[in-house]
Coordinates of C-alpha atoms in Angstrom, one line a residue:
Chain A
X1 CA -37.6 -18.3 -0.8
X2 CA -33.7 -17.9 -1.3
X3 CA -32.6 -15.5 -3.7
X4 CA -29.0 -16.5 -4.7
X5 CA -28.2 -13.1 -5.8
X6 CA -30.0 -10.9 -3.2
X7 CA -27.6 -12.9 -0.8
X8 CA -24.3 -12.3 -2.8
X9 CA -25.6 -8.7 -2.7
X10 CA -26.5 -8.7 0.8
X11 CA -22.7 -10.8 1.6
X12 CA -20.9 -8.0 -0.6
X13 CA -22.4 -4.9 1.6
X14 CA -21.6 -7.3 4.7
X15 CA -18.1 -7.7 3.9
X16 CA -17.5 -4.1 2.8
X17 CA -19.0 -2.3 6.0
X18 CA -17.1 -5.0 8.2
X19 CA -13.6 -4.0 6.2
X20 CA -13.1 -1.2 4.0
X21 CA -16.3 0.4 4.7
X22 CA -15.7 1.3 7.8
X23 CA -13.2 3.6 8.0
X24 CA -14.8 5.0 4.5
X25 CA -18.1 5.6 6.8
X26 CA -15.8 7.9 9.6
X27 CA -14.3 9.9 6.2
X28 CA -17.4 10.2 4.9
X29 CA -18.9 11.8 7.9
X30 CA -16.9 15.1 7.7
X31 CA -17.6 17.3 4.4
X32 CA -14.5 17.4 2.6
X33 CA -13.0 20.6 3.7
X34 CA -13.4 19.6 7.2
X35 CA -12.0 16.2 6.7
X36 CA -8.8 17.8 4.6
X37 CA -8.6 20.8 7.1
X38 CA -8.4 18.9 10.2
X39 CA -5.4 16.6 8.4
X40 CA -3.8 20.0 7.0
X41 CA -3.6 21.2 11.0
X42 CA -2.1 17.9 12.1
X43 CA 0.5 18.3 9.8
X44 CA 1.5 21.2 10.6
X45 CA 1.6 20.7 14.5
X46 CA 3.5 17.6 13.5
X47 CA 5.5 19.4 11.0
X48 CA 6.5 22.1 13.7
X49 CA 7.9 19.4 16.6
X50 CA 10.0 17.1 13.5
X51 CA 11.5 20.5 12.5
X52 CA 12.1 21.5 16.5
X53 CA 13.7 18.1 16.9
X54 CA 15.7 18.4 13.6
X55 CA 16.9 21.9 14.6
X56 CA 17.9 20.9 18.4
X57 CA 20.0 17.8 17.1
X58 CA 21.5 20.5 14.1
X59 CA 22.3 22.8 17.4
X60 CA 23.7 20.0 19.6
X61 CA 26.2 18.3 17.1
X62 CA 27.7 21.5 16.6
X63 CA 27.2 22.6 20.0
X64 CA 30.6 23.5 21.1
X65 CA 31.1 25.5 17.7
X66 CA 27.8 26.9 18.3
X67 CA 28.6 28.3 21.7
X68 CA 31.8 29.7 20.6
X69 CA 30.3 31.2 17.9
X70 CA 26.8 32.4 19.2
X71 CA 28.9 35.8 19.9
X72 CA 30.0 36.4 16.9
X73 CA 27.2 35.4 14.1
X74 CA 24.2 37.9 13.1
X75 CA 21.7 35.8 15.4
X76 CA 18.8 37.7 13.1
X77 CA 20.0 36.4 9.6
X78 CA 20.6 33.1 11.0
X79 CA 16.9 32.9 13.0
X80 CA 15.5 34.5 9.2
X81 CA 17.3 31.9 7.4
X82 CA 15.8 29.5 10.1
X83 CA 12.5 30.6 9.8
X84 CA 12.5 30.7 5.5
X85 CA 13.8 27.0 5.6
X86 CA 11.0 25.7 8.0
X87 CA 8.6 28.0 6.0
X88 CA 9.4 26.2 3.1
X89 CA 9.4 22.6 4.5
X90 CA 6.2 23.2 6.5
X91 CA 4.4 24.5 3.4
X92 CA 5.7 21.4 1.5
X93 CA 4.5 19.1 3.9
X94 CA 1.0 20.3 3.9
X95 CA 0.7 20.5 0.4
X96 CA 1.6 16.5 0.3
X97 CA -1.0 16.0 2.9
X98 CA -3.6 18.0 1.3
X99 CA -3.1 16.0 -1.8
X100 CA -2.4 12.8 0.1
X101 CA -5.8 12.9 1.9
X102 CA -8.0 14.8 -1.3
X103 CA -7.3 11.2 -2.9
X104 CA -8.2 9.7 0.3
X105 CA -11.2 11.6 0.9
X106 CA -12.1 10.6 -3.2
X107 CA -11.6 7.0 -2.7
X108 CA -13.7 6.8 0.5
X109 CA -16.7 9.1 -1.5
X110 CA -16.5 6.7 -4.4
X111 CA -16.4 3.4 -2.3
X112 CA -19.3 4.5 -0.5
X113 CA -21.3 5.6 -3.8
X114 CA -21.3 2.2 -4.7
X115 CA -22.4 1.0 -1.6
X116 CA -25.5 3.0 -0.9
X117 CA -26.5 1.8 -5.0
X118 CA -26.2 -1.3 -3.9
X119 CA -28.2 -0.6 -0.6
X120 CA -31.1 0.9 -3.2
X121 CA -30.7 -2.2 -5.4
X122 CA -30.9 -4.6 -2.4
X123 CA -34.2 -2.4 -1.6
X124 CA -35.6 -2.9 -5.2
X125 CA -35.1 -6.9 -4.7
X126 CA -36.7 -6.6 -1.8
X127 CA -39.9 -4.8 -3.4
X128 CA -39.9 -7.4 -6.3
X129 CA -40.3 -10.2 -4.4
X130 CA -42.8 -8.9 -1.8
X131 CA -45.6 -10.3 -2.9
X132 CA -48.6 -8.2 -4.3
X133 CA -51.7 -8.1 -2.5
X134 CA -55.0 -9.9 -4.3
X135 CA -57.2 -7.4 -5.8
X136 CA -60.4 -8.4 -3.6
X137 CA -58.6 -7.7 -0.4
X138 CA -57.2 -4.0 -1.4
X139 CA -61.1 -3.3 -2.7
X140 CA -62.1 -4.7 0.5
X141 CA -59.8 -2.6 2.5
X142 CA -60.8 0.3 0.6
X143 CA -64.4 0.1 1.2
X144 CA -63.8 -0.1 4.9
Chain B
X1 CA 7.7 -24.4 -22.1
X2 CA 4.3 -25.0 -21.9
X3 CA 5.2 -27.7 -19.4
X4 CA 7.0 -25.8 -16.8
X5 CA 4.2 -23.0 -17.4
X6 CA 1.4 -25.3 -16.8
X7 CA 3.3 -27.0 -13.8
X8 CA 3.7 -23.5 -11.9
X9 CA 0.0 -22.9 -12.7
X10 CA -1.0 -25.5 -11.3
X11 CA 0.9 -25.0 -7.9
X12 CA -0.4 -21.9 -7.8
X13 CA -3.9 -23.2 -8.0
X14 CA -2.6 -25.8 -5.0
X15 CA -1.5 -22.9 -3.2
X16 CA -4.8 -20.3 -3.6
X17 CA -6.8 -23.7 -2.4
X18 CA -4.4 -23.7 0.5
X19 CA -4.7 -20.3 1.7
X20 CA -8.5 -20.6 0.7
X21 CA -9.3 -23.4 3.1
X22 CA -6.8 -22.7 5.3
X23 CA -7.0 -18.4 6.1
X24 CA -7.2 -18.5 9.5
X25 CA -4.3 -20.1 10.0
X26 CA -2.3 -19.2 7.7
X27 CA -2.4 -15.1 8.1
X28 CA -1.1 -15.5 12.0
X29 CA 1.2 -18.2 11.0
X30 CA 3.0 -15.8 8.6
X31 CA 3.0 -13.0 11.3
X32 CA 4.8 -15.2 13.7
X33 CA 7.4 -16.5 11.2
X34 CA 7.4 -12.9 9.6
X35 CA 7.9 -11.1 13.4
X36 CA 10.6 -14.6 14.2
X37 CA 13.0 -13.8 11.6
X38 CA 13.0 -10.1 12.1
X39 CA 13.8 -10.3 15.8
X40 CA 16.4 -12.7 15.4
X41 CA 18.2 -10.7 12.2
X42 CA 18.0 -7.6 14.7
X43 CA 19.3 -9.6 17.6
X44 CA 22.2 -11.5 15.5
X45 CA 22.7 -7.9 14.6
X46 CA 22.7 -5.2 17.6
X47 CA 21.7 -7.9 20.5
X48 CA 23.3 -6.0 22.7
X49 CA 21.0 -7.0 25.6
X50 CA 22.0 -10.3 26.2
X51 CA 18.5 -11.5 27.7
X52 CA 16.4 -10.1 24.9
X53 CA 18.3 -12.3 22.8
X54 CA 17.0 -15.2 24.3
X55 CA 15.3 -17.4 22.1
X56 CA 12.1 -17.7 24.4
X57 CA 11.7 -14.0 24.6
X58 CA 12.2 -13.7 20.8
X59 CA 9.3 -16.4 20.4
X60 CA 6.7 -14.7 22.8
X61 CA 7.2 -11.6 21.2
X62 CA 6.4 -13.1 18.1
X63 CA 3.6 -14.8 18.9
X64 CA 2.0 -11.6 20.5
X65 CA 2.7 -10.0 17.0
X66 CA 0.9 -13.1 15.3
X67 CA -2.5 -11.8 17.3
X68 CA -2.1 -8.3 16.5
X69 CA -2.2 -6.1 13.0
X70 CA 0.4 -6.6 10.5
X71 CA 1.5 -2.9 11.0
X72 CA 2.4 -3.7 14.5
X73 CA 5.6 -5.7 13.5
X74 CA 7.5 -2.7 12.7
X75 CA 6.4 -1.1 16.0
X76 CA 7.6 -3.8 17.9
X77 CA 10.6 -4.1 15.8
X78 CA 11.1 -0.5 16.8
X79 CA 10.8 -1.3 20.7
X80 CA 12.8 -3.9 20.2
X81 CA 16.0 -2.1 18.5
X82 CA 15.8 0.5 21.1
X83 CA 15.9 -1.8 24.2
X84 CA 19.3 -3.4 22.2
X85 CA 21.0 -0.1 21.8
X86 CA 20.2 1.1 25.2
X87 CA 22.4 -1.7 26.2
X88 CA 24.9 -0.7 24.2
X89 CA 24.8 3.1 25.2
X90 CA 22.1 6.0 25.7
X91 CA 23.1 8.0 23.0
X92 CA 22.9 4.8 20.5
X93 CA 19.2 4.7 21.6
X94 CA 18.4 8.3 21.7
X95 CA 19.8 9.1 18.5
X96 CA 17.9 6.0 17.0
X97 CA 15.3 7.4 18.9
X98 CA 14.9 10.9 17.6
X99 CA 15.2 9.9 13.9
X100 CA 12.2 6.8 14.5
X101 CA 10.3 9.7 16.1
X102 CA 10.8 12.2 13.0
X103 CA 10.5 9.2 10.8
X104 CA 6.8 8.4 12.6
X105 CA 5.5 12.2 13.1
X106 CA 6.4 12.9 9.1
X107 CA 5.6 9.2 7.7
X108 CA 4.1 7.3 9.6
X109 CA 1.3 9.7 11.1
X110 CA -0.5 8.9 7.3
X111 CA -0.6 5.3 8.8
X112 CA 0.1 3.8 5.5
X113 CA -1.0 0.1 4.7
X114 CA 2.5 -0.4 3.6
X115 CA 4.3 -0.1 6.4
X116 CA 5.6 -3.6 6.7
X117 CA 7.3 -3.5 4.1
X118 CA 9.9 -1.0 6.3
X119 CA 10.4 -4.9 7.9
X120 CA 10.8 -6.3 4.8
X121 CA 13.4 -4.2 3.3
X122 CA 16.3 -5.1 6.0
X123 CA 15.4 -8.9 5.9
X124 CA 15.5 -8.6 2.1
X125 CA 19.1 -6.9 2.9
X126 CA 20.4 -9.3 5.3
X127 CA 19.6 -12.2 2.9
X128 CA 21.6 -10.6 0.2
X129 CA 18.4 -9.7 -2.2
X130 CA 17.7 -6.3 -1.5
X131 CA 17.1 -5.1 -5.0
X132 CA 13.8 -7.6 -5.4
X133 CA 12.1 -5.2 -3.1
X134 CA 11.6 -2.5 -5.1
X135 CA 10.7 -4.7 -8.4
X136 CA 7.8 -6.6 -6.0
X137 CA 6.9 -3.6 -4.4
X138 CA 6.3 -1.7 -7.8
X139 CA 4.0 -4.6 -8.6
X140 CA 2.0 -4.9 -6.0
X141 CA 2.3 -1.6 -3.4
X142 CA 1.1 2.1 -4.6
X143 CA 3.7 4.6 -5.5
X144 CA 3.6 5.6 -2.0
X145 CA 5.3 2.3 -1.1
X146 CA 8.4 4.2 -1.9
X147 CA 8.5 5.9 1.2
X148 CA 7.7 2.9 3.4
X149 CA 10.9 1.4 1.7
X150 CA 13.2 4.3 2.4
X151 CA 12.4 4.2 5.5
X152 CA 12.7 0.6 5.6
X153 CA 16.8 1.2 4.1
X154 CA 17.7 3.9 6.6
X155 CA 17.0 0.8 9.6
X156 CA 19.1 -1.1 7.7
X157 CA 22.0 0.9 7.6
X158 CA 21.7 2.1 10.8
X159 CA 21.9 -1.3 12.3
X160 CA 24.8 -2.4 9.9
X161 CA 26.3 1.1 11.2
X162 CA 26.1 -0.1 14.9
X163 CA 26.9 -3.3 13.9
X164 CA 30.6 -2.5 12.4
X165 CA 31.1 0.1 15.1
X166 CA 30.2 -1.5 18.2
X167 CA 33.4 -2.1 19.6
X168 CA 34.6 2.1 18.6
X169 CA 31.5 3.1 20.3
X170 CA 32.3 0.6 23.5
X171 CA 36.1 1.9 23.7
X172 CA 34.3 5.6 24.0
X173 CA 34.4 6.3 27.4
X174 CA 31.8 7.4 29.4
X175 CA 33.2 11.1 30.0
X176 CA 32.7 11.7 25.8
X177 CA 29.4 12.1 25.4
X178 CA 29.3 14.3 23.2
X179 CA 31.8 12.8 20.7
X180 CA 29.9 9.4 20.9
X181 CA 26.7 11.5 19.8
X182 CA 28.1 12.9 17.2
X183 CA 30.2 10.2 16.0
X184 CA 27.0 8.3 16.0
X185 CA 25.0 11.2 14.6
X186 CA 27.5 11.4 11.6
X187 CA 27.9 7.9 10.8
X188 CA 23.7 7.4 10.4
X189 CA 23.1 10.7 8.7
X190 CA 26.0 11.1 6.7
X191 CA 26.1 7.6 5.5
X192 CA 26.0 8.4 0.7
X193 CA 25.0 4.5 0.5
X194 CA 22.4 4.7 2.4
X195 CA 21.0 8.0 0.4
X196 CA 21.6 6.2 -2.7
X197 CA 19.9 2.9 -2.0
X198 CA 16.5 4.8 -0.9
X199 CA 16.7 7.0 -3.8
X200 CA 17.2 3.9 -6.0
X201 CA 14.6 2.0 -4.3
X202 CA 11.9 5.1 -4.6
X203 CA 12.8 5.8 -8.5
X204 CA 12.3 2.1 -9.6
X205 CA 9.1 2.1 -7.4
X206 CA 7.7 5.1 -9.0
X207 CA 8.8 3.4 -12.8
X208 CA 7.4 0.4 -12.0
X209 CA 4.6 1.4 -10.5
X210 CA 3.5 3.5 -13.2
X211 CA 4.6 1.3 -16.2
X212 CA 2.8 -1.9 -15.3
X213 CA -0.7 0.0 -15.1
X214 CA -0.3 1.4 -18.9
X215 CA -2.6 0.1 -21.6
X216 CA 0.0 -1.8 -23.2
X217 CA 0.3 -5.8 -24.1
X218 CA 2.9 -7.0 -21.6
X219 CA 2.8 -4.3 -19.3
X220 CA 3.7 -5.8 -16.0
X221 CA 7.1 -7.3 -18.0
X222 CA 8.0 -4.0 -19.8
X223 CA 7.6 -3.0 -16.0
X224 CA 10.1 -5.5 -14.3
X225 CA 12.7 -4.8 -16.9
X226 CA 12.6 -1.7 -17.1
X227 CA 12.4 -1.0 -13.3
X228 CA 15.5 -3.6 -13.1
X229 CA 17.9 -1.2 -15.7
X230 CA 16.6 1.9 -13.9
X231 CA 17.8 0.5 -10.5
X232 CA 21.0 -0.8 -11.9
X233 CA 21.8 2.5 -13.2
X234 CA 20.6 4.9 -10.0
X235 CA 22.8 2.8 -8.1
X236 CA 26.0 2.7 -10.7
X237 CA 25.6 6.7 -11.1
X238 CA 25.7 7.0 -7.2
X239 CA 27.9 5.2 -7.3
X240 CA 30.3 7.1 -9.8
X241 CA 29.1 10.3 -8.6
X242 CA 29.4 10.1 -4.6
X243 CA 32.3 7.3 -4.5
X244 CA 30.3 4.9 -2.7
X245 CA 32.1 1.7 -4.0
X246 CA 29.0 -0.5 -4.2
X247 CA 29.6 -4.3 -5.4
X248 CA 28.6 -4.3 -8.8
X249 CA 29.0 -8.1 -9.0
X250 CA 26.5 -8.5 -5.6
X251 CA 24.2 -5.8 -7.5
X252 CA 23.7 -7.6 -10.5
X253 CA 23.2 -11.4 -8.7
X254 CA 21.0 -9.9 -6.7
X255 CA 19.0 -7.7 -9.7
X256 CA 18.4 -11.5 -11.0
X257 CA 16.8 -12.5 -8.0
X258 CA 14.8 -9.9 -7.5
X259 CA 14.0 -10.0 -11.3
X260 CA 12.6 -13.9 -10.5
X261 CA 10.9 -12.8 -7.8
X262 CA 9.0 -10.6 -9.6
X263 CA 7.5 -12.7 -12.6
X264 CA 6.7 -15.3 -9.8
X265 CA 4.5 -12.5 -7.9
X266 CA 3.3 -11.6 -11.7
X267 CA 2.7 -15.3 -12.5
X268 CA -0.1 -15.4 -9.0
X269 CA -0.9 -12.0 -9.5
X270 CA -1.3 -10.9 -13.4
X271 CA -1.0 -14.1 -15.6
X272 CA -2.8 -13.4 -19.3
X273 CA -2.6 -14.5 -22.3
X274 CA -2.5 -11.8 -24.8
X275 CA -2.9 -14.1 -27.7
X276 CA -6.8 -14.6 -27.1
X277 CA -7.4 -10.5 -26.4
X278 CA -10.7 -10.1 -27.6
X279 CA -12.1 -5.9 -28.3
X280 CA -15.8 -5.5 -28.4
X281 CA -18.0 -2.5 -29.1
X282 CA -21.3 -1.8 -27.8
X283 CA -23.8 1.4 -26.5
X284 CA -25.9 2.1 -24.2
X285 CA -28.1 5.5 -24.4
X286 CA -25.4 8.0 -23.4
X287 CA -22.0 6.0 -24.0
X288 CA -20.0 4.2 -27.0
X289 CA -18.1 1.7 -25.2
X290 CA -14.8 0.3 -26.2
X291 CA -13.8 -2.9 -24.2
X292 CA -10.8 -4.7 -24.5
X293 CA -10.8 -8.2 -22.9
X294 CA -7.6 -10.5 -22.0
X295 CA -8.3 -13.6 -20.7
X296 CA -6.8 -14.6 -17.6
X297 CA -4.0 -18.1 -18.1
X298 CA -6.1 -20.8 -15.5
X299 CA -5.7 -24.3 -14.5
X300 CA -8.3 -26.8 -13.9
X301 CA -7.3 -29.5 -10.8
X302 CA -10.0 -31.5 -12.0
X303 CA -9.0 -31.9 -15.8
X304 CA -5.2 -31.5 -14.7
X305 CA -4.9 -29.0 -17.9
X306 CA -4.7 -25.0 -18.4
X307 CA -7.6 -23.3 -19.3
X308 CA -8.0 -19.7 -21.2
X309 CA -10.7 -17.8 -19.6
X310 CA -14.0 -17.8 -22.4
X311 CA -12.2 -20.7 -24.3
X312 CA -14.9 -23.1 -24.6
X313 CA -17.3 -20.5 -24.0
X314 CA -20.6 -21.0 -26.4
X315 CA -22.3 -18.2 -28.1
X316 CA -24.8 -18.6 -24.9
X317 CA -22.1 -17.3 -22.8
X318 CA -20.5 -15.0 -24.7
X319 CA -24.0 -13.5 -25.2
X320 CA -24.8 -13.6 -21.5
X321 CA -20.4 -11.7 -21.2
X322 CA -21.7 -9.0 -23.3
X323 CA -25.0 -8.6 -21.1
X324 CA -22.7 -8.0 -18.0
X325 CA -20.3 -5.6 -19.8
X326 CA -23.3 -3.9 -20.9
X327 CA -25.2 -3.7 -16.8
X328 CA -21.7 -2.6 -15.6
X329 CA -22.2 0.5 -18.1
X330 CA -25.5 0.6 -16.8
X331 CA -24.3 0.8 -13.3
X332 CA -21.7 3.5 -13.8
X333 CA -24.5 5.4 -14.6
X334 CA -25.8 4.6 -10.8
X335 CA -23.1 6.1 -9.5
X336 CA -22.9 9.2 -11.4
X337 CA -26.9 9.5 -10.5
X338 CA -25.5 10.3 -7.1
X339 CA -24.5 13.8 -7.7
X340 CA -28.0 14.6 -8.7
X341 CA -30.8 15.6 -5.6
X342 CA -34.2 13.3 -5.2
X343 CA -36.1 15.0 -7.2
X344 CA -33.8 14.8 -10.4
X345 CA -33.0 11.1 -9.8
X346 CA -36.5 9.7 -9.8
X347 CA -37.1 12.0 -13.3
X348 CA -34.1 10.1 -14.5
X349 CA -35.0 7.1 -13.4
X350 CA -38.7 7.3 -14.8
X351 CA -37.2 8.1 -18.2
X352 CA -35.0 5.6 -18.2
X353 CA -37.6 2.8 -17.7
X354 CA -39.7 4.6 -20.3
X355 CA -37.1 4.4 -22.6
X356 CA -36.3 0.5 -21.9
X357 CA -40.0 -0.5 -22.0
X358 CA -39.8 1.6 -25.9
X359 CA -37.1 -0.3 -26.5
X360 CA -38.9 -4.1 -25.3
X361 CA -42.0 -3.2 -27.2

């Protein structure tokens, strides 16, 4: 017999792994250290070449100043201050994707909380309306 | 009033239906028209190749953006930007190129679902009501949204920039390289409007964004107002401070617009009426509950009238409402029982039904 609301349960877990549940499933397969780690690393690979490609387009605007001037500057203090600036900006950019994907990592937990209850409520449905098997038969089965 | 209220109500009931029935169709329809009006704004723009401009190229590359994820557009609108400028010259399209590649390895990597609004932002521009994106955006987008719109002001200026300076760029021969690099290098990067538009744009995100979600009567219109002063007065103290001699008048016409816009995405999105908020109390075995109710405004094709969510409710109902509130307690508890290993949740669970059958005998 149809059960109206074991099949708005059942079309609610349908619709959630076929969207949103999905990628919640591949976060949800890493522990979160992993999962925030691996993120963290990207960042900073990612962070590095923006920062290589920001400093080469610093160095060619100025280029022909550069060159005359290459000669003259203290090329440690200016690789130092190079090197303090993109420590700064490559620490800031991982903190904002640790915290960016924490959340992320939270939100995909929490969505898939709910959907394993309602997995174990769709289960509890399904042992209520199985029905229960006469008392003869199971003292029947028994003896034999 | 009432009248006009009811009468948007009800097309907005006319227009759910629509888009109801009619999803499948509608959702690539809105892509293609979306992905239409962006390639021809960037090709009445910086068309600088002369056969990308062509009306049946424009309308096959929108229709392959009608099959593909919204957050393609911007991609496309990417491609399609560079392929202009490299007509124009290759320093126009590798500088472009170098700050969309920055743009993408510090942004865009997070692949945010807001990324179309980057589309949005210059279309908004080009038809003269910039400031409703940030009001709209507020309302409906995350605080992150802020970002997607910066980003979404920095393509605008830089095709106004080549835009304005396409003949000084064309007089540049093809000996100065390096001077056409950094002339177009300069007039991207050190462009104050620019700055102060996406720091406008990100501050009256973050307001509105954070206003409309407070516990207060009226918060989504506290929200538009107050995200429509803090706007007007980023952009007046750029103004002042960096001399950028924005149009105050075009500020403030458009400010109304984008004001309209935003009570008509409040009107689908968050209509209430905060004269029938109803506060109940009840418990459960671990929690006190507090519940404030506001019934949604609704309108009823078949009677033609507006309806007030639980207004001809009978005590059956409003009985059968507090039996709800009180299972969603009950399942909040499901969720925290998650923390706990096998063992401890069946205990739980066996003393929980001991407790309910007390409580039924």
């Amino acid at each position: 017999m149809l059960s109206e609301q074991r099949i708005k349960l059942m079309t609610k877990l349908s619709s959630y792994e076929a969207g949103e549940g999905r990628k919640n499933m591949a976060v949800g397969s890493y522990f979160r250290g992993d999962y925030i780690g691996k993120e963290v690393i990207k960042s900073f690979i990612y962070g590095t070449i923006a920062y290589c490609i920001m400093f080469a387009v610093y160095v060619a605007y100025d280029f022909d100043i550069f060159m005359q001037d290459i000669y003259k500057m203290d090329l440690i203090e200016f690789g130092k201050n190079v090197g303090i600036l993109y420590a700064k900006l490559i620490v800031a950019y991982m903190l904002a994707t640790y915290l960016v994907y924490h959340i992320r990592y939270k939100h995909a937990r929490r969505g898939l909380r709910i959907y394993y209850n309602n997995l174990r409520r769709l289960s509890v449905m399904y042992r209520n309306e199985t029905p229960e098997e006469p008392e003869k038969s199971k003292r029947l089965k028994n003896k034999n | 009033m009432e009248q006009y209220r009811d009468k948007l109500l009800e097309i907005r009931e006319y227009i759910k239906i629509f888009i109801g029935k009619y999803e499948s169709y509608v959702k690539p329809a809105g892509k293609f028209i979306l992905a239409f009006i962006t390639f021809k704004l960037i090709s009445g723009s910086v068309g600088y190749a002369s056969r990308l401009g062509n009306v049946a190229i424009i309308l096959i590359i929108s229709l392959l953006a009608s099959f593909l994820p919204i957050n393609f557009i911007p991609v496309l609108a990417a491609v399609y930007v560079l392929l202009n400028l490299y007509a124009l010259s290759l320093e126009s399209a590798g500088v472009v190129a170098v700050i969309l590649l920055v743009l993408f390895l510090i942004y865009y990597r997070f692949t945010p679902k807001d990324a179309i609004l980057t589309v949005l932002t210059p279309v908004l521009y080009v038809f003269k009501i910039p400031y409703a994106m940030p009001l709209v955006a507020g309302l409906v987008a995350p605080p992150t949204a802020m970002f997607s719109t910066g980003c979404g002001v920095i393509m605008y200026y830089i095709l106004k920039f080549f835009k304005d300076n396409k003949e000084a760029i064309q007089a540049m021969t093809d000996g100065e390289i390096l001077d056409r690099f950094k002339f177009v290098l300069a007039g991207i990067l050190f462009n104050k409007e620019m700055y102060v538009a996406a720091l406008a744009f990100a501050i009256t995100i973050a307001v509105v964004s954070i206003v409309r979600k407070l516990d207060v009567d009226h918060a989504w219109t506290i929200a538009i107002i107050s995200g429509t002063l803090v706007d007007i007065l980023v952009i007046l103290l750029g103004d002042l401070k960096l001399g950028t001699y924005i149009s105050v008048g075009t500020l403030l016409l458009s400010s109304v617009v984008g004001v309209i816009a935003a009570y008509i995405t409040k009107l689908f999105l968050f209509n209430l009426d905060y004269s029938r908020t109803e506060k109940v109390q009840f418990e459960d075995d671990e929690y006190y509950y507090y519940v404030k109710a506001v019934p949604k405004n609704l309108f009823d094709i078949k009677t033609g009238r507006r309806v007030v969510a639980g207004e001809s409710d009978g005590p059956q109902k409003k009985r059968q409402r507090a039996k709800t509130a009180e299972d969603m307690g009950r399942s909040r508890r499901y969720e925290e029982d998650d923390d706990m290993s096998g063992l401890e949740r069946a205990a739980a669970e066996k003393a929980r039904r001991s407790r309910t059958q007390g409580r039924n005998n």
